Short mmCIF file of C-alpha atoms and ligand atoms in Angstrom, two decimals:
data_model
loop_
_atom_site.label_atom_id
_atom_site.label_comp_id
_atom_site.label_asym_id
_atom_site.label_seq_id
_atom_site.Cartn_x
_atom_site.Cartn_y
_atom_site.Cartn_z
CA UNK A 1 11.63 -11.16 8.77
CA UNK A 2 7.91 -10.64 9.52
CA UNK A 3 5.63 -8.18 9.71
CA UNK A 4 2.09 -7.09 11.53
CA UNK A 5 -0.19 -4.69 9.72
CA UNK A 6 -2.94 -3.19 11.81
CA UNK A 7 -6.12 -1.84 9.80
CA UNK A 8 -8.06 0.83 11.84
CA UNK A 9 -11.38 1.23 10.39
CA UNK A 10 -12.40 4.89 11.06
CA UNK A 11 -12.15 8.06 9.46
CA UNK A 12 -13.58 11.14 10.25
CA UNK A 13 -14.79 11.76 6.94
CA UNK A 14 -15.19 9.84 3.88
CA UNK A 15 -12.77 11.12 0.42
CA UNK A 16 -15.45 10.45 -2.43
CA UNK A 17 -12.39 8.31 -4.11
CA UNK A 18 -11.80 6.00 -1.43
CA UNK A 19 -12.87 2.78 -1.07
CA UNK A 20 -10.70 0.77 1.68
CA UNK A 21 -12.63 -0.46 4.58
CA UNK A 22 -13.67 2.34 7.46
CA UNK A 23 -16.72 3.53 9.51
CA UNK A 24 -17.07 7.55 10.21
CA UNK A 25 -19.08 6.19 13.59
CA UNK A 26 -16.58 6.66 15.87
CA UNK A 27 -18.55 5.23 18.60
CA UNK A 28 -16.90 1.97 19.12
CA UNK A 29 -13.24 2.98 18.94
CA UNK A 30 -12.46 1.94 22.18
CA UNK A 31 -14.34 -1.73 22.08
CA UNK A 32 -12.33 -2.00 18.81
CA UNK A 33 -9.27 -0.59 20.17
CA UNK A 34 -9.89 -4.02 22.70
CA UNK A 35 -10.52 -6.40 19.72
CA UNK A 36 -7.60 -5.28 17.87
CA UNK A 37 -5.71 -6.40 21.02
CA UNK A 38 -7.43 -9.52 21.79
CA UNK A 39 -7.23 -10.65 18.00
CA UNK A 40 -2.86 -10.28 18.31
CA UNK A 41 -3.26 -12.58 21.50
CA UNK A 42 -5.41 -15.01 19.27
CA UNK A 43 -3.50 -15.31 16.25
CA UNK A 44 0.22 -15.18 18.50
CA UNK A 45 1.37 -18.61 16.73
CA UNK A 46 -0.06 -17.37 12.76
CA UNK A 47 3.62 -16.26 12.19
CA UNK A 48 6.41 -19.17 12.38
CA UNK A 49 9.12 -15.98 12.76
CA UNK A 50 8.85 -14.88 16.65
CA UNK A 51 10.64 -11.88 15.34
CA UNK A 52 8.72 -8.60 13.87
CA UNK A 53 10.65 -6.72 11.54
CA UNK A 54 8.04 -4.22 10.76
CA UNK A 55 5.20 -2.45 12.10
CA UNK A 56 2.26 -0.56 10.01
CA UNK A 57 -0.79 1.26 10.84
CA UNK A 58 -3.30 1.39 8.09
CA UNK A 59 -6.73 2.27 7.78
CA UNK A 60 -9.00 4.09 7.56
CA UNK A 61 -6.98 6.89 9.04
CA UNK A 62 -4.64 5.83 12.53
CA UNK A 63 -4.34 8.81 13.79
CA UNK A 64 -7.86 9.39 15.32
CA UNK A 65 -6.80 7.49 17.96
CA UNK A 66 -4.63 9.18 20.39
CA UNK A 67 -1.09 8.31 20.44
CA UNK A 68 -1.30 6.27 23.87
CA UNK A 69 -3.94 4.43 22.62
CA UNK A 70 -1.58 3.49 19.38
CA UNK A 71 1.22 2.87 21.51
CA UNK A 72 -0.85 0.64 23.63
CA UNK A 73 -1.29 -1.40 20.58
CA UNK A 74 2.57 -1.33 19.90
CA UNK A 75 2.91 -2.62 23.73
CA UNK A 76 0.66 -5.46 23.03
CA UNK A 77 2.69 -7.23 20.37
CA UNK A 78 5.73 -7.20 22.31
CA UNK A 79 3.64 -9.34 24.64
CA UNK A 80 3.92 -12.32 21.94
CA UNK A 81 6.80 -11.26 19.10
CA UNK A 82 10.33 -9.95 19.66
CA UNK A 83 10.20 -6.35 18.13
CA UNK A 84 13.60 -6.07 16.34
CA UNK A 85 15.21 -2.94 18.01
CA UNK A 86 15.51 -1.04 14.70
CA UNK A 87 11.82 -2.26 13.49
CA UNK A 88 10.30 0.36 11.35
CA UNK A 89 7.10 1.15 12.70
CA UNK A 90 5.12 3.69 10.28
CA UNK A 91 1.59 5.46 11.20
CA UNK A 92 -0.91 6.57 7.99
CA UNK A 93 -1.84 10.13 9.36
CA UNK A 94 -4.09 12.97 8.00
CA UNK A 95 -2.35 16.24 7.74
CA UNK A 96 -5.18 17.77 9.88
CA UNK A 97 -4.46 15.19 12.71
CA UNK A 98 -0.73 16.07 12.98
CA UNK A 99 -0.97 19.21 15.56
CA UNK A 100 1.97 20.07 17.40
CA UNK A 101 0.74 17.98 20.71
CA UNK A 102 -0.03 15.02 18.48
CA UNK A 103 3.14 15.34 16.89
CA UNK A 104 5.12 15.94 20.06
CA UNK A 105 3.71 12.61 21.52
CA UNK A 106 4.40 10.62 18.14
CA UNK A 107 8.12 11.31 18.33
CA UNK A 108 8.17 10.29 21.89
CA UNK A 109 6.52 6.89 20.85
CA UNK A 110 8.50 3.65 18.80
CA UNK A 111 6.69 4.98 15.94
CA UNK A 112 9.80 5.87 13.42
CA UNK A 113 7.96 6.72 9.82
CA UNK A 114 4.62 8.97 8.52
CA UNK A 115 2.81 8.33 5.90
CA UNK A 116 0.76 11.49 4.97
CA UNK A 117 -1.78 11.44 2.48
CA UNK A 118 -1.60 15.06 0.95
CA UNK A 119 -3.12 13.68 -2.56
CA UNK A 120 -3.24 17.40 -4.21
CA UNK A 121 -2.02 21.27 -2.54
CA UNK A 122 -4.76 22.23 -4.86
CA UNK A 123 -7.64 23.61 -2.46
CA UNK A 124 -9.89 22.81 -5.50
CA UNK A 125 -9.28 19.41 -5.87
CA UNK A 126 -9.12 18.97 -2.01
CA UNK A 127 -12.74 20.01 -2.14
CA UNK A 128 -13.77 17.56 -5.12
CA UNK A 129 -12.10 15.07 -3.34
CA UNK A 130 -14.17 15.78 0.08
CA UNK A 131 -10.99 15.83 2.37
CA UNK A 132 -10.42 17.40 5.41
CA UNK A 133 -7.84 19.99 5.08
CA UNK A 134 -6.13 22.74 2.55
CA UNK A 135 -3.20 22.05 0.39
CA UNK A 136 -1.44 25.03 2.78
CA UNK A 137 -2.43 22.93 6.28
CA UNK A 138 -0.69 19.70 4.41
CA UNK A 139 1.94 21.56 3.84
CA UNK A 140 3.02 22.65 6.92
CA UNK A 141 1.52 19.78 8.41
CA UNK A 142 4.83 17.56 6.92
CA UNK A 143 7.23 21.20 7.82
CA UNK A 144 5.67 20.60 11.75
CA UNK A 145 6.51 16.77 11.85
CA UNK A 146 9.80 17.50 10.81
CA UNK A 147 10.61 19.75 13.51
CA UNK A 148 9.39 17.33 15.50
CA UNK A 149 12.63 15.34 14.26
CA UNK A 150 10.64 12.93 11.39
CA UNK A 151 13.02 12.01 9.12
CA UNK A 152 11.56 9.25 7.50
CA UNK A 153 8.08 10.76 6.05
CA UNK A 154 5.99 9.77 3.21
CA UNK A 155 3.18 11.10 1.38
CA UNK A 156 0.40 10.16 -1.01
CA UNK A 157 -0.39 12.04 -3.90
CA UNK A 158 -2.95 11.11 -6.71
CA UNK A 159 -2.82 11.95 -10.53
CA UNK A 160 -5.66 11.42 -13.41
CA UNK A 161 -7.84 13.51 -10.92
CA UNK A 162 -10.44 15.41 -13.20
CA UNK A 163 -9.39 18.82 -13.26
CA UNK A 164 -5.95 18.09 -12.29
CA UNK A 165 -4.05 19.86 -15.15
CA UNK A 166 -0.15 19.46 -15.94
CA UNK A 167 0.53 22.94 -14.90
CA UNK A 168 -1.23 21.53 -11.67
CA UNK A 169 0.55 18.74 -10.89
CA UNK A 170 3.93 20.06 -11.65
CA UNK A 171 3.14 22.53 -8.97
CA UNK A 172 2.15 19.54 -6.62
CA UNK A 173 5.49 17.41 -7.70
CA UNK A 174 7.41 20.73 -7.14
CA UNK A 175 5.79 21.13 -3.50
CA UNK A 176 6.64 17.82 -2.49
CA UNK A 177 10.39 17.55 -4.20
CA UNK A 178 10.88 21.21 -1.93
CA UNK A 179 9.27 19.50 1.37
CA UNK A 180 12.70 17.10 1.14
CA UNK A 181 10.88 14.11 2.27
CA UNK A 182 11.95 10.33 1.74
CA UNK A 183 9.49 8.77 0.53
CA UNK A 184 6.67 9.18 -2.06
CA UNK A 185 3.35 7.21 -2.84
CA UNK A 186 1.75 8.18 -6.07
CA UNK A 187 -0.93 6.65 -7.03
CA UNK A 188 -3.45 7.61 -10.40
CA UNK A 189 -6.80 7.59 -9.60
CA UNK A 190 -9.06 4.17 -9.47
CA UNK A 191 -12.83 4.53 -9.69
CA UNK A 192 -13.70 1.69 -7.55
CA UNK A 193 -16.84 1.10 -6.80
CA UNK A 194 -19.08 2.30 -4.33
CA UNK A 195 -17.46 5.19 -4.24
CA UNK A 196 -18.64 8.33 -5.20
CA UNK A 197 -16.47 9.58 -7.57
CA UNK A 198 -17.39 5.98 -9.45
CA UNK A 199 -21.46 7.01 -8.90
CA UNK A 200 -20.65 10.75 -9.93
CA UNK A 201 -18.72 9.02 -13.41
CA UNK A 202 -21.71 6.71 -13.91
CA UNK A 203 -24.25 9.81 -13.82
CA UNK A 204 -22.47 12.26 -15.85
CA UNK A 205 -21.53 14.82 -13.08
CA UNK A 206 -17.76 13.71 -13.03
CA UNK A 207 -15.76 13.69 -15.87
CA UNK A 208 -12.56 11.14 -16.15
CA UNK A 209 -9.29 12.75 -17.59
CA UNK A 210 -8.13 11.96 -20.78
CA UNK A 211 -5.98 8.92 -20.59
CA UNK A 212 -3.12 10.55 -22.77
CA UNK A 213 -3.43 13.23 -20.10
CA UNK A 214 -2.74 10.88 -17.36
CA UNK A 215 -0.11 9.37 -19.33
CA UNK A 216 2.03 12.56 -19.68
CA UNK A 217 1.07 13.43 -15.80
CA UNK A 218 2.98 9.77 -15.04
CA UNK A 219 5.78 10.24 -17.49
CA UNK A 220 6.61 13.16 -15.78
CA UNK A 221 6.37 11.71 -12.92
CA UNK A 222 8.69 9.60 -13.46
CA UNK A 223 11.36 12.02 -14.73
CA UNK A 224 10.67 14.77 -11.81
CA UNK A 225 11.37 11.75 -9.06
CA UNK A 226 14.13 10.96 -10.97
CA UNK A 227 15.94 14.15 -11.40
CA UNK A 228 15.19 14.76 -7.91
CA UNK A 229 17.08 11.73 -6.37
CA UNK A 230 14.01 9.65 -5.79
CA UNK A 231 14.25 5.82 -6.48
CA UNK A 232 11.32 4.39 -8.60
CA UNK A 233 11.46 1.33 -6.76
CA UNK A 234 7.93 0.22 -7.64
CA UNK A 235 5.15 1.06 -9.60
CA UNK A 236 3.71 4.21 -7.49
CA UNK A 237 6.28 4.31 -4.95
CA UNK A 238 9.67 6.22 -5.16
CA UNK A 239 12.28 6.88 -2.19
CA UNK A 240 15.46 8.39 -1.62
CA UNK A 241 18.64 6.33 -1.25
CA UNK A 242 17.88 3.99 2.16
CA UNK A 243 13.92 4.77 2.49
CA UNK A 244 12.51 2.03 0.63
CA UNK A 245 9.13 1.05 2.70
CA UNK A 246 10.28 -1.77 4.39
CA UNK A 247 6.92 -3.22 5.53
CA UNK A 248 5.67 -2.73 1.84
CA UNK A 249 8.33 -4.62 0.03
CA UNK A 250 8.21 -7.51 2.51
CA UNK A 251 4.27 -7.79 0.58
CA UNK A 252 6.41 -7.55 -2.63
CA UNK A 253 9.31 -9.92 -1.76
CA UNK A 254 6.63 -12.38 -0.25
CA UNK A 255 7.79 -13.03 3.41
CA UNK A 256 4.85 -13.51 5.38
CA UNK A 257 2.77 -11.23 7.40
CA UNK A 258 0.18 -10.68 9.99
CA UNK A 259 -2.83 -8.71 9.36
CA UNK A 260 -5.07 -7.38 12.23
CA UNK A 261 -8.38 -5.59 12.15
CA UNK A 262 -11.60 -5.66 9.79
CA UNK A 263 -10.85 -6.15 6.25
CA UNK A 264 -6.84 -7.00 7.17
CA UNK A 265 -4.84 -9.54 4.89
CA UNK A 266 -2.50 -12.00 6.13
CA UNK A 267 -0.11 -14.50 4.07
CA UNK A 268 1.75 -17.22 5.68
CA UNK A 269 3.87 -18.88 2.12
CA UNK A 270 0.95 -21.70 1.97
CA UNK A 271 -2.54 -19.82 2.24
CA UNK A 272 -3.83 -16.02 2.19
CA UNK A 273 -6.67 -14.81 4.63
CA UNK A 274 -8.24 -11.94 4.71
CA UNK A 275 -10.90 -10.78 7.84
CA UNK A 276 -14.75 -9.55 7.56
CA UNK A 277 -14.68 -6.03 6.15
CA UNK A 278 -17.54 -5.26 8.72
CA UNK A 279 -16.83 -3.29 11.96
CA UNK A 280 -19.86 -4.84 13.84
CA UNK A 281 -19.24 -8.69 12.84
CA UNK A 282 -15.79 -8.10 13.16
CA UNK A 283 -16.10 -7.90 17.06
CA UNK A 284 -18.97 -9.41 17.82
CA UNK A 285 -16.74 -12.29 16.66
CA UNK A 286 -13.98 -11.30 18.32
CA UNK A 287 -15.12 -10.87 21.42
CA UNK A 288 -16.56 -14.81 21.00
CA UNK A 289 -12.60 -15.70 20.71
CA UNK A 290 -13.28 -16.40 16.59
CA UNK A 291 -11.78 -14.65 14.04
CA UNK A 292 -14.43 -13.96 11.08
CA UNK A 293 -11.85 -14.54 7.80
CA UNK A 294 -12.36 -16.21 4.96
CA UNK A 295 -9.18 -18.54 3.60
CA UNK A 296 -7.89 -19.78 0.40
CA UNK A 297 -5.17 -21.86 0.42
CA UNK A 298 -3.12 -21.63 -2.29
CA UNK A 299 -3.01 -23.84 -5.53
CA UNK A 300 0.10 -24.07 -7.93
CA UNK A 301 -1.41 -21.16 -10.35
CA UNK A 302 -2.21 -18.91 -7.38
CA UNK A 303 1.20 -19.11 -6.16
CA UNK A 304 2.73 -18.34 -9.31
CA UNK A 305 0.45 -15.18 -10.25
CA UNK A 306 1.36 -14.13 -7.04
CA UNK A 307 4.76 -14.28 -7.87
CA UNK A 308 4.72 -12.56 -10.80
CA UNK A 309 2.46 -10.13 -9.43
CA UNK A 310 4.74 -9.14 -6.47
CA UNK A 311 8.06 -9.28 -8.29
CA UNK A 312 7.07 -7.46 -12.25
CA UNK A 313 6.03 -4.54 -10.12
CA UNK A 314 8.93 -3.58 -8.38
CA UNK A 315 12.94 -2.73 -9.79
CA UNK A 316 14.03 -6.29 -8.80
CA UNK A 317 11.95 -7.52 -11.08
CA UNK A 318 11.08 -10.94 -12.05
CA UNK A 319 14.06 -13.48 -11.46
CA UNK A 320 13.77 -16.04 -14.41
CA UNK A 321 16.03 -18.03 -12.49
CA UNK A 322 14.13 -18.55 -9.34
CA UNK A 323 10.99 -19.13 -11.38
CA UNK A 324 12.73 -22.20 -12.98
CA UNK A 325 13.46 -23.58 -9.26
CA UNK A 326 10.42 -22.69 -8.07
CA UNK A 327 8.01 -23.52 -10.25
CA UNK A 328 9.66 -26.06 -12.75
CA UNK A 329 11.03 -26.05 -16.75
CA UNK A 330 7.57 -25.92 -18.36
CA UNK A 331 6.58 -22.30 -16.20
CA UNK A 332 10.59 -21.58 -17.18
CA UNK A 333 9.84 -22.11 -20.93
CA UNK A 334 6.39 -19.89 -20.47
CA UNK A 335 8.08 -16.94 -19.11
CA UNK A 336 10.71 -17.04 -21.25
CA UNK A 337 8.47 -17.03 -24.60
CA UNK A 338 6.58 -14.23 -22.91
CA UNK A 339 9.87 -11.98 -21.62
CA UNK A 340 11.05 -12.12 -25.25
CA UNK A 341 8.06 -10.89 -26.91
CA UNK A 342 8.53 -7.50 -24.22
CA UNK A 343 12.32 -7.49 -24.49
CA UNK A 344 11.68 -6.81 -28.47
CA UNK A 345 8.74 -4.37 -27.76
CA UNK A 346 11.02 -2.20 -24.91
CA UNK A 347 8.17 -3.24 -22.27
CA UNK A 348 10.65 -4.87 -20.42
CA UNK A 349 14.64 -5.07 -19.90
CA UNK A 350 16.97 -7.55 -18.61
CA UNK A 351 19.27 -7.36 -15.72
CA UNK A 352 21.48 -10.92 -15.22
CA UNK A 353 18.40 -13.13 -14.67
CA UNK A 354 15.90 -10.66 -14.00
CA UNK A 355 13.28 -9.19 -16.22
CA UNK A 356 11.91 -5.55 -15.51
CA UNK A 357 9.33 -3.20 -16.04
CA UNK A 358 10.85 -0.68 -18.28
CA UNK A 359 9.05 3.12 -18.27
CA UNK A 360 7.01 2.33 -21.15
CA UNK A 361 6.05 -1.57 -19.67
CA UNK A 362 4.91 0.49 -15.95
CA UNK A 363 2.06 2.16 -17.46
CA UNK A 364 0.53 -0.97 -18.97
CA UNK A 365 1.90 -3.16 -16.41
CA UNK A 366 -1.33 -4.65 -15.53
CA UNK A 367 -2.13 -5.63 -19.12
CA UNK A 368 1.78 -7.20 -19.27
CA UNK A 369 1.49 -9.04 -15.95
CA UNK A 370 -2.06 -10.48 -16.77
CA UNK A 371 -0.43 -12.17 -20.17
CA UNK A 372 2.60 -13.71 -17.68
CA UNK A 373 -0.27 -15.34 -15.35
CA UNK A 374 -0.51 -19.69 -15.79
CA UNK A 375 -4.22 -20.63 -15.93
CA UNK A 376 -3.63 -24.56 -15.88
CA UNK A 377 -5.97 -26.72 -13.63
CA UNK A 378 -3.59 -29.91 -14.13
CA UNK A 379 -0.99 -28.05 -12.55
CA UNK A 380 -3.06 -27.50 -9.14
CA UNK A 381 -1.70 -30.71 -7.12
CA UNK A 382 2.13 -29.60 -8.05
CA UNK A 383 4.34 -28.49 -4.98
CA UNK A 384 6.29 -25.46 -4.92
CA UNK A 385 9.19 -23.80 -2.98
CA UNK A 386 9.18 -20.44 -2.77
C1 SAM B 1 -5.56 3.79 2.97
S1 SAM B 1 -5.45 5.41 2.41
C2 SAM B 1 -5.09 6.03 4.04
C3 SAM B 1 -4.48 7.37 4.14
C4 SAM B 1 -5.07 8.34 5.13
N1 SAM B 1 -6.31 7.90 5.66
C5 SAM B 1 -5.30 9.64 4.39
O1 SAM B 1 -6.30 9.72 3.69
O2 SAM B 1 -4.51 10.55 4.54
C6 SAM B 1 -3.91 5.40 1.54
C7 SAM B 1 -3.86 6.18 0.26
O3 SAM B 1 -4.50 5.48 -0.77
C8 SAM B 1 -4.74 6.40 -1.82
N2 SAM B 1 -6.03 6.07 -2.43
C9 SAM B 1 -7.16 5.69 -1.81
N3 SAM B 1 -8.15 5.46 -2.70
C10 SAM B 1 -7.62 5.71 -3.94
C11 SAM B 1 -8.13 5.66 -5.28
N4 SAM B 1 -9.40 5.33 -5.52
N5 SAM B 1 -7.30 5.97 -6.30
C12 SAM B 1 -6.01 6.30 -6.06
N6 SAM B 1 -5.49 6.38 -4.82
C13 SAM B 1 -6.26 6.09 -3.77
C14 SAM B 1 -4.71 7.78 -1.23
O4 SAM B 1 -3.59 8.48 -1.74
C15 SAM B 1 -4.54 7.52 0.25
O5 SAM B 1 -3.78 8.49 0.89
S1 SF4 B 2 -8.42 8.41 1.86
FE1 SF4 B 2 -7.95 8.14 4.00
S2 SF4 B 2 -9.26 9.63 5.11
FE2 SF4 B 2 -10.05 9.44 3.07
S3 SF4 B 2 -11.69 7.92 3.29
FE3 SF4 B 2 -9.83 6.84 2.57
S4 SF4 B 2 -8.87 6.13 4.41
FE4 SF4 B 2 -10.37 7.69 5.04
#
């Protein structure tokens, strides 16, 4: 099971939250449209598995490029993998993009799943936010697609957003739970840098919500999904029954994948690489047959904060027996000391041999999976099986 992950670097405006790679020139789509392409012919033999489970277009924002052009892109990795015949194959679209034509020629295409970033229905906090559309044109952005015969739709929503009240974003939670999607993506607010929420904090002009506030926004979160037949299947991600993201948890249950475009990560079990997170050096490269990526190949440690990184964050949680038979007693007797110390303090629970995230251990999961990681240079030479 593999999959291919396709970063398109444009957007035709820039959210003053957001910091993943993209360019609002939108110039050079096309001579990037031809590098994406000519980077799947180069890296053909990266993935052992001929077979491509999953497809997912990421950005940046996919749909300003027409859906031929996507498709096109689709067409092109057929050329080297076998596309399983049920793949899932899921776009990231902005709710102003998805206009009837759009729409009609998206549920002609392979393309089976949306992801919609709505983030707030809140005009207000569209406007802080510098997006592109109302919370009304979101709205019946996701009630269009559906006619169009989407049934497997996601959308992104973000909490901890100054000025985002409760009262608020119950009424964005109820919006959602009454669109009767799948799949939901919340995320709370990160002030990364260079971004300009992050420069507005730093001066003064923004100010960041209170963390208990946040708190109580997640908490009922969590119960809302919950009550509302919605899976908490990993830290901000929640699905109905059958709509877990499939290209999303093959990141989380560390199968290998393909990443194409500027700034895309791959993973192949022994080393990670990640391309230039420049448009311009990107293709200039490109187009010279090279691929501009930096690589690290993986030591003992890396491999095992991976692991605990991609299993503590989902419900399967972190299987105490695989660890032992992956990574040896003395890792065993480490996670063991550590699991008890969160078993006592309700952080975590235990299912057969797994340990999970309990409510409580989700909100400070970072903290909890930062004390599980092994920092032990002897240990670097040591083999593992994943
Ligand atoms: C890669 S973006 C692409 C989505 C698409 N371009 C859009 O904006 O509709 C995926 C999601 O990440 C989330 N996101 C981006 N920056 C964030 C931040 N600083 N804090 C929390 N969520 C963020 C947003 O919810 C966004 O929809
Ligand atoms: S949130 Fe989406 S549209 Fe906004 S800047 Fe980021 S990638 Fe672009």
């Amino acid at each position: 099971m593999s999959g291919v992950y396709i970063h398109i670097p444009f957007c035709k405006q820039l959210c003053h939250y957001c910091a993943f790679h993209k360019s609002i020139s939108l110039q050079a789509m096309d001579e990037m449209l031809d590098c994406l392409k000519m980077e799947l012919k180069i890296r053909k033999d990266y993935l052992q598995d001929k077979t491509i489970s999953t497809i997912y277009f990421g950005g940046g924002t996919p749909s300003v490029y027409p859906v031929k052009q996507i498709e096109s892109l689709i067409e092109t990795i057929s050329k080297y993998w076998n596309i399983e015949a049920d793949a899932e194959i899921t776009i990231e679209a902005n709710p102003d993009d998805l206009q009837p034509n759009y729409l009609k020629n998206l549920a002609a295409s392979p393309i089976n799943r949306l992801s919609v970033g709505i983030q707030s229905f809140h005009d207000e906090d569209l406007i802080l936010m510098n997006r592109r559309h109302t919370g009304r044109e979101a709205f019946d952005a996701i009630l269009r697609a559906q006619d169009y015969g989407f049934d497997n739709i996601s959308v992104d929503q973000i909490y901890g957003v100054p000025g985002l009240t409760m009262e608020k974003w119950q009424q964005n939670l109820q919006q959602v739970f009454d669109l009767n999607i799948q799949h939901i993506s919340s995320y709370h607010l990160m002030y990364d840098p260079n971004t300009i929420f992050t420069r507005k904090l730093e001066e003064g002009q923004l100010q960041e919500l209170d963390e208990e506030e946040s708190f109580d926004q997640f908490k009922y979160l969590l119960e809302k999904a919950r009550e509302n037949g919605f899976i908490h299947y990993e830290i901000s991600n929640f699905c109905k029954e059958g709509y877990i993201s499939r290209h999303n948890s093959s990141y989380w249950l560390q199968q290998p994948y393909l990443g194409i475009g500027p700034s895309a990560h791959s993973y192949n079990l022994n080393e990670r690489e990640w391309n230039i997170a420049n448009n311009h050096k990107y293709m200039r490269a490109i187009q010279e047959h090279q691929i501009f990526s930096e690589k690290e190949a993986l030591s003992f440690s890396d491999r095992f904060n991976d692991f605990v990184l991609t299993t503590l964050r989902t419900y399967w949680g972190m299987n105490l027996e695989k660890v032992r038979q992956s990574f040896g007693e003395e890792i065993y007797r480490h996670c063991s000391t550590k699991a008890k110390k969160y078993l006592q303090s309700e952080h975590l629970r235990q299912e057969g041999d797994a340990i999970i995230l309990t409510d409580k251990g989700v909100f400070v999961s970072n903290d909890i999976m930062s004390d599980f990681f092994w920092i032990n240079e002897e240990k670097e030479d040591a083999k593992t099986t994943i």
